[in-house]
PDB file of C-alpha atoms in Angstrom:
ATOM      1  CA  UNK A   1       5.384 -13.671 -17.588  1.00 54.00           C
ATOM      2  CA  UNK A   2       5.877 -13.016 -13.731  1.00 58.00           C
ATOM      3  CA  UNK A   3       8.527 -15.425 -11.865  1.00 60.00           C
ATOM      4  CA  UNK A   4       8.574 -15.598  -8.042  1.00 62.00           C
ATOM      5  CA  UNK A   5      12.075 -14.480  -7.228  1.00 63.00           C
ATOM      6  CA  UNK A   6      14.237 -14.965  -4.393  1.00 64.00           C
ATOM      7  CA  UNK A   7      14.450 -11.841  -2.161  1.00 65.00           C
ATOM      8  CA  UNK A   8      18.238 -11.712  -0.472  1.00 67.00           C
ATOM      9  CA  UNK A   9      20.452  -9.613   0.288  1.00 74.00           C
ATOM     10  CA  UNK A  10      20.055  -6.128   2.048  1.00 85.00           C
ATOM     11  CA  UNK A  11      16.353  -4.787   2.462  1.00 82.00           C
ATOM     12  CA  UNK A  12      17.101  -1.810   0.056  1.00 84.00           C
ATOM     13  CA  UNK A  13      18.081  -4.184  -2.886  1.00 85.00           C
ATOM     14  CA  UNK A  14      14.836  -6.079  -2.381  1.00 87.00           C
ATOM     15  CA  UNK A  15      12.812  -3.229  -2.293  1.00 89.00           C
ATOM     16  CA  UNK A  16      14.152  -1.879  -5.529  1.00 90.00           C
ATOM     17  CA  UNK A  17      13.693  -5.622  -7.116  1.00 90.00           C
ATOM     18  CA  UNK A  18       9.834  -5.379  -6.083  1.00 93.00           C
ATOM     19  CA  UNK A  19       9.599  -2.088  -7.762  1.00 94.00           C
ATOM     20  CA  UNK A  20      10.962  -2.407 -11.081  1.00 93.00           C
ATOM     21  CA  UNK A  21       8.904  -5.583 -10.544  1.00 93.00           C
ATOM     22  CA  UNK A  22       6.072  -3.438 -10.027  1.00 96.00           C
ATOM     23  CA  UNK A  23       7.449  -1.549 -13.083  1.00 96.00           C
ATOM     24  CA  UNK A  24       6.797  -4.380 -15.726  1.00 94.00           C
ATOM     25  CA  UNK A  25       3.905  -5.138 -14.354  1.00 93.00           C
ATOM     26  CA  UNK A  26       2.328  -2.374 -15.095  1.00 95.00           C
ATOM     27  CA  UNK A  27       3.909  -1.201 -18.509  1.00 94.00           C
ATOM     28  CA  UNK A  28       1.202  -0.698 -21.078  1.00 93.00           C
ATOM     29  CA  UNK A  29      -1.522  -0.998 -18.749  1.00 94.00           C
ATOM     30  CA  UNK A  30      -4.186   1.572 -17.508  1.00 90.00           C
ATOM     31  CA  UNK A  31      -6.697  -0.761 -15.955  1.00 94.00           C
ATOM     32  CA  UNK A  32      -6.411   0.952 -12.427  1.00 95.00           C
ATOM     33  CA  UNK A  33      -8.179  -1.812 -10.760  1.00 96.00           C
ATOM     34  CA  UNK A  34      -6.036  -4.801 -12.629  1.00 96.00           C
ATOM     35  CA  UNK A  35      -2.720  -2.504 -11.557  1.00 97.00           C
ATOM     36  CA  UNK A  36      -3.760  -2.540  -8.419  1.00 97.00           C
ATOM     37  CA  UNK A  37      -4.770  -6.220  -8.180  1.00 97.00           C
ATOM     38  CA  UNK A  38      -0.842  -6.919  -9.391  1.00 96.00           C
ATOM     39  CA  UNK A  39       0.175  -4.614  -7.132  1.00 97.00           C
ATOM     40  CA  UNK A  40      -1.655  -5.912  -3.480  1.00 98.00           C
ATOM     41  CA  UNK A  41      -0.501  -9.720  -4.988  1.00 96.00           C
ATOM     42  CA  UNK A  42       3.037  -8.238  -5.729  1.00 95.00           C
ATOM     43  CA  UNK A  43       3.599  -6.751  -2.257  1.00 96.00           C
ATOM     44  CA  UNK A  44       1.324 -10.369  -0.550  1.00 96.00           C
ATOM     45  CA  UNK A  45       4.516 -11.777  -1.874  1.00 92.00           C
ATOM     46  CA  UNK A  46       6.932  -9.701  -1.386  1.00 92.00           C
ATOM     47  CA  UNK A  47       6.277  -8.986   2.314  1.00 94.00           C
ATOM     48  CA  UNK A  48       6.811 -11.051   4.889  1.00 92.00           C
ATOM     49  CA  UNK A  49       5.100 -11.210   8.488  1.00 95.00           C
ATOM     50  CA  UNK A  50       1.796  -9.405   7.422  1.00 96.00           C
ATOM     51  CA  UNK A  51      -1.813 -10.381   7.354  1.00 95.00           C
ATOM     52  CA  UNK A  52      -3.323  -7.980   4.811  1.00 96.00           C
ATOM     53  CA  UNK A  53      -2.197  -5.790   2.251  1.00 97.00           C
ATOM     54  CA  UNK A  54      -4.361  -3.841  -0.040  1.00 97.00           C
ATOM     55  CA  UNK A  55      -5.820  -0.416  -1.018  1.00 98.00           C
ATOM     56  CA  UNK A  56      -8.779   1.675  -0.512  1.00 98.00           C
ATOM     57  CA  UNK A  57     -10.190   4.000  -3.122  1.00 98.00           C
ATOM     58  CA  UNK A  58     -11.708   7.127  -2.381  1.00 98.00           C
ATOM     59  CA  UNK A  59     -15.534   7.564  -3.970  1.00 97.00           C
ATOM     60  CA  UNK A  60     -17.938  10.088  -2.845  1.00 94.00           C
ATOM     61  CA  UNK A  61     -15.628  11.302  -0.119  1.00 94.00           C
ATOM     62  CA  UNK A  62     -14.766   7.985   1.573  1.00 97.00           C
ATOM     63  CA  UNK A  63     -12.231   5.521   1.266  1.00 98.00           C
ATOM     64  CA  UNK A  64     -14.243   1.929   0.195  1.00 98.00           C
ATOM     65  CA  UNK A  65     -12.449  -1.098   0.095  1.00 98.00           C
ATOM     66  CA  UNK A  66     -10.310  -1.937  -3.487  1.00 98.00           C
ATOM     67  CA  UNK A  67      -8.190  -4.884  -4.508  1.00 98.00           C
ATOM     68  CA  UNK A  68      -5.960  -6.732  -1.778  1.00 97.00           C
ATOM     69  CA  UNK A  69      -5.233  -9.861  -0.554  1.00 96.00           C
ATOM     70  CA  UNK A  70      -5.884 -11.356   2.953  1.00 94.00           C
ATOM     71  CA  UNK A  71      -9.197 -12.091   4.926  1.00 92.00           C
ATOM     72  CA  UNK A  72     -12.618  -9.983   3.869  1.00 91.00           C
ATOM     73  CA  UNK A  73     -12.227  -6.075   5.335  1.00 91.00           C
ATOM     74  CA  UNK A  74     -13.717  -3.072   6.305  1.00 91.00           C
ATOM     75  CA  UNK A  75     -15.722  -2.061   3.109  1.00 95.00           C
ATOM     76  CA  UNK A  76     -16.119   1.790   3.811  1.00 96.00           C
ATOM     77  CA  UNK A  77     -13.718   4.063   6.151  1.00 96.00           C
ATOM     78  CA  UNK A  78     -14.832   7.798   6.828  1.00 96.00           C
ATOM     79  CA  UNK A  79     -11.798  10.133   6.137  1.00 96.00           C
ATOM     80  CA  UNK A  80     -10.040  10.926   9.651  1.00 94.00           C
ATOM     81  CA  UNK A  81     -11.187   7.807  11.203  1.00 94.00           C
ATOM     82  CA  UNK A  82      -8.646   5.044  12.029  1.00 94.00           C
ATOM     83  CA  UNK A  83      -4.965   4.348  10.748  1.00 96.00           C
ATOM     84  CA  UNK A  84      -6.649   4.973   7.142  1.00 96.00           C
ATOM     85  CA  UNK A  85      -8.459   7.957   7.058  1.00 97.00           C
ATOM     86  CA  UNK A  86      -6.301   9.434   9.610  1.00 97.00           C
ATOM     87  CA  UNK A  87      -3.496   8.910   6.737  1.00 97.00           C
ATOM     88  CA  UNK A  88      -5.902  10.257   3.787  1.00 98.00           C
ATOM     89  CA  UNK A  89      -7.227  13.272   6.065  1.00 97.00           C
ATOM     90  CA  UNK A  90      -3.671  14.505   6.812  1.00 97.00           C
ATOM     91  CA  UNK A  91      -2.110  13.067   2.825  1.00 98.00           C
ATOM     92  CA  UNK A  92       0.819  11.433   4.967  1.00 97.00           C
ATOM     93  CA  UNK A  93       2.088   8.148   5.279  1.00 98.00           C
ATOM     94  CA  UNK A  94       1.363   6.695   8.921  1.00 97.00           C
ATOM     95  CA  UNK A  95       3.497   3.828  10.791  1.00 98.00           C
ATOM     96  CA  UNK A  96       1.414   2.513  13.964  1.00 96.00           C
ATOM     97  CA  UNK A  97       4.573   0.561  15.919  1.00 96.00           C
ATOM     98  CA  UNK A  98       0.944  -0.969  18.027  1.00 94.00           C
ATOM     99  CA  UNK A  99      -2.802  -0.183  16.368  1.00 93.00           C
ATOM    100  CA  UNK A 100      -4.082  -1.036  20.007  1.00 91.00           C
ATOM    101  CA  UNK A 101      -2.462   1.800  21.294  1.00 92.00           C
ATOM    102  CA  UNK A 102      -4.396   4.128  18.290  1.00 88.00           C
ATOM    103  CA  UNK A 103      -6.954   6.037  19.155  1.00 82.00           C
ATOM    104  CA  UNK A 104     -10.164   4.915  17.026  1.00 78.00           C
ATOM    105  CA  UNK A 105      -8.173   2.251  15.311  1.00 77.00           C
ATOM    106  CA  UNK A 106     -10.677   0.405  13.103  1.00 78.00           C
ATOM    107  CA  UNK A 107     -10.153  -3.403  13.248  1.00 73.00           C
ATOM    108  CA  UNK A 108     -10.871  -5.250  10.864  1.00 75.00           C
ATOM    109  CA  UNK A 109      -8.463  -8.330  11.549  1.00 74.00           C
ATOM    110  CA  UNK A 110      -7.983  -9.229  14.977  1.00 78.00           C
ATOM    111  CA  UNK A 111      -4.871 -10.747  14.471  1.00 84.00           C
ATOM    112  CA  UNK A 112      -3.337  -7.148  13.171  1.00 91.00           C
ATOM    113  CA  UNK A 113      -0.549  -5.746  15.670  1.00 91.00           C
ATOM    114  CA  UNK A 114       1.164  -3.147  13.719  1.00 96.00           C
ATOM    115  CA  UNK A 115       0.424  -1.067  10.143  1.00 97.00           C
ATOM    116  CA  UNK A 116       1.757   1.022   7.772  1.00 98.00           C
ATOM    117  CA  UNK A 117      -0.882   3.417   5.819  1.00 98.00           C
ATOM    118  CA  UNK A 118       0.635   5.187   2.490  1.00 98.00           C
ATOM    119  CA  UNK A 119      -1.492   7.732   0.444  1.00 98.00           C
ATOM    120  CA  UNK A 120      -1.576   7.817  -3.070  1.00 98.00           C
ATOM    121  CA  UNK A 121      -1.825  11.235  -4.116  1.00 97.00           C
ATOM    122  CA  UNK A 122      -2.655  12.852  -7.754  1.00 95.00           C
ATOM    123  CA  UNK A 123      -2.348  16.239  -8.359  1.00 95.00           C
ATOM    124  CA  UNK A 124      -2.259  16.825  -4.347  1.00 94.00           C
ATOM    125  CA  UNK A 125      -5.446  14.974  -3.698  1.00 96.00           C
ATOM    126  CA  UNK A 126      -5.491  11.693  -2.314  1.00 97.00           C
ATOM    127  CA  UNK A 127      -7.390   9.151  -4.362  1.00 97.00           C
ATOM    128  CA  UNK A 128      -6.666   6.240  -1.992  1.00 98.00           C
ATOM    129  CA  UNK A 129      -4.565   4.223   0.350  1.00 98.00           C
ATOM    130  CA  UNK A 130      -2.316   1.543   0.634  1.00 98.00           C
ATOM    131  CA  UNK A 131      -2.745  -0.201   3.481  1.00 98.00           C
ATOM    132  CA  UNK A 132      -0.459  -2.812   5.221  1.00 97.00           C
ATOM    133  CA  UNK A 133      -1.247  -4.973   8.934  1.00 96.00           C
ATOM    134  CA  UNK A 134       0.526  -7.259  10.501  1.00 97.00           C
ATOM    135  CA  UNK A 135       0.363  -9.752  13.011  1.00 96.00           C
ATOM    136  CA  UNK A 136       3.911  -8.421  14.515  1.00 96.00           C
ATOM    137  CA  UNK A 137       4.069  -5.353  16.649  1.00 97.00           C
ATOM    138  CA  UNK A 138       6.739  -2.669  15.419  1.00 96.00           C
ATOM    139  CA  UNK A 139       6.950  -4.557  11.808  1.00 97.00           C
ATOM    140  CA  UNK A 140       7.281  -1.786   9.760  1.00 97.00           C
ATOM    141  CA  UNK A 141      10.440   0.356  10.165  1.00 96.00           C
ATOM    142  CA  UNK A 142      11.718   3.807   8.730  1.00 96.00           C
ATOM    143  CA  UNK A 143      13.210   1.950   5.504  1.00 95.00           C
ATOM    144  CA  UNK A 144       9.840  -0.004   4.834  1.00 96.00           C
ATOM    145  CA  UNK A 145       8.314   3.254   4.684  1.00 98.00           C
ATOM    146  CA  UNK A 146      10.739   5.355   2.558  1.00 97.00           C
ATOM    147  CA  UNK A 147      10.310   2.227  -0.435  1.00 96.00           C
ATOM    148  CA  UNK A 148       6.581   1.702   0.130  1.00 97.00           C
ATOM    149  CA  UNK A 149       6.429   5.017  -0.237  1.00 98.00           C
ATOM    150  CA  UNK A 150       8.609   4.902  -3.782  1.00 97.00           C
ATOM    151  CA  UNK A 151       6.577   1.834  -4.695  1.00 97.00           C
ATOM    152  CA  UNK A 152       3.538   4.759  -3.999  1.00 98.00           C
ATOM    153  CA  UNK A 153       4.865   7.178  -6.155  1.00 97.00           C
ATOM    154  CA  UNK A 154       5.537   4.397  -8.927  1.00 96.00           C
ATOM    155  CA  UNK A 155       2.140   2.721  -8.806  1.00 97.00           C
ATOM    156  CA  UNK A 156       0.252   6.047  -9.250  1.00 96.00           C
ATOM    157  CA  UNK A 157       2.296   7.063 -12.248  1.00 92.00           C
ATOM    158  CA  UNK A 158      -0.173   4.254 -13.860  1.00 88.00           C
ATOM    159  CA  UNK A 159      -3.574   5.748 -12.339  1.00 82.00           C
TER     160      UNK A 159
END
């Protein structure tokens, strides 16, 4: 059973909470969709000062809209185009301090400011995104990237 904990202390030790979090939720589990249901509700959560959180999935050579939480999105992004295909096309993570200042930024929330865009990668290829807005400009720093990142690498240990 999942209890809502308290996240204090410094960034780094609530980062690793949310990931060995992450860890029991998915234990025994293959379902990639219902992993990365928990997942998107996990980090809805966790997080604070964002407006969506979420993945896309690539199928047939696009990313289309998977499991997240926030208001209805973007159903279909072509690789290379916005913050998300730009981070599947080049299989790195990308931090936008301002999406407005992103050339071809896709919006799908007009309330998003800033966002953070990991891949998850298998075997090299990318077989989605995680994909974070928010509302604040320059939320997402270089430590919100290295453990979103590590929650990455966890969550597609399970896929």
């Amino acid at each position: 059973m999942f209890h809502v904990e308290k996240y204090n202390g410094k960034k780094s030790d609530q980062y690793s909470l949310v990931i060995n979090q992450l860890k029991a939720l998915l234990e025994g589990e293959e379902d990639r969709i219902a992993n990365l249901a928990n997942a998107s509700a996990l980090l809805n959560q966790f997080l604070d000062n964002i407006n969506w959180v979420g993945f896309y999935l690539m199928k047939e050579g696009q990313l289309v809209l998977g499991p997240f939480q926030g208001l209805p999105a973007c159903v279909r992004i072509p690789v290379g185009k916005g913050v998300c295909g730009t981070a599947a096309a080049n299989k790195k993570t990308e931090r936008i301090a301002d999406v407005h200042q992103f050339p071809g930024h896709i919006a799908c929330d007009a309330a998003s400011n800033s966002e953070i865009v990991v891949p998850l990668l298998v075997d090299g290829e990318v077989i989605g995104v995680l994909d974070i807005d928010s509302p604040i400009k320059d939320r997402f720093n270089e430590e919100d990237q290295v453990f979103l990142e590590n929650f990455v690498d966890v969550l597609v240990q399970y896929m």
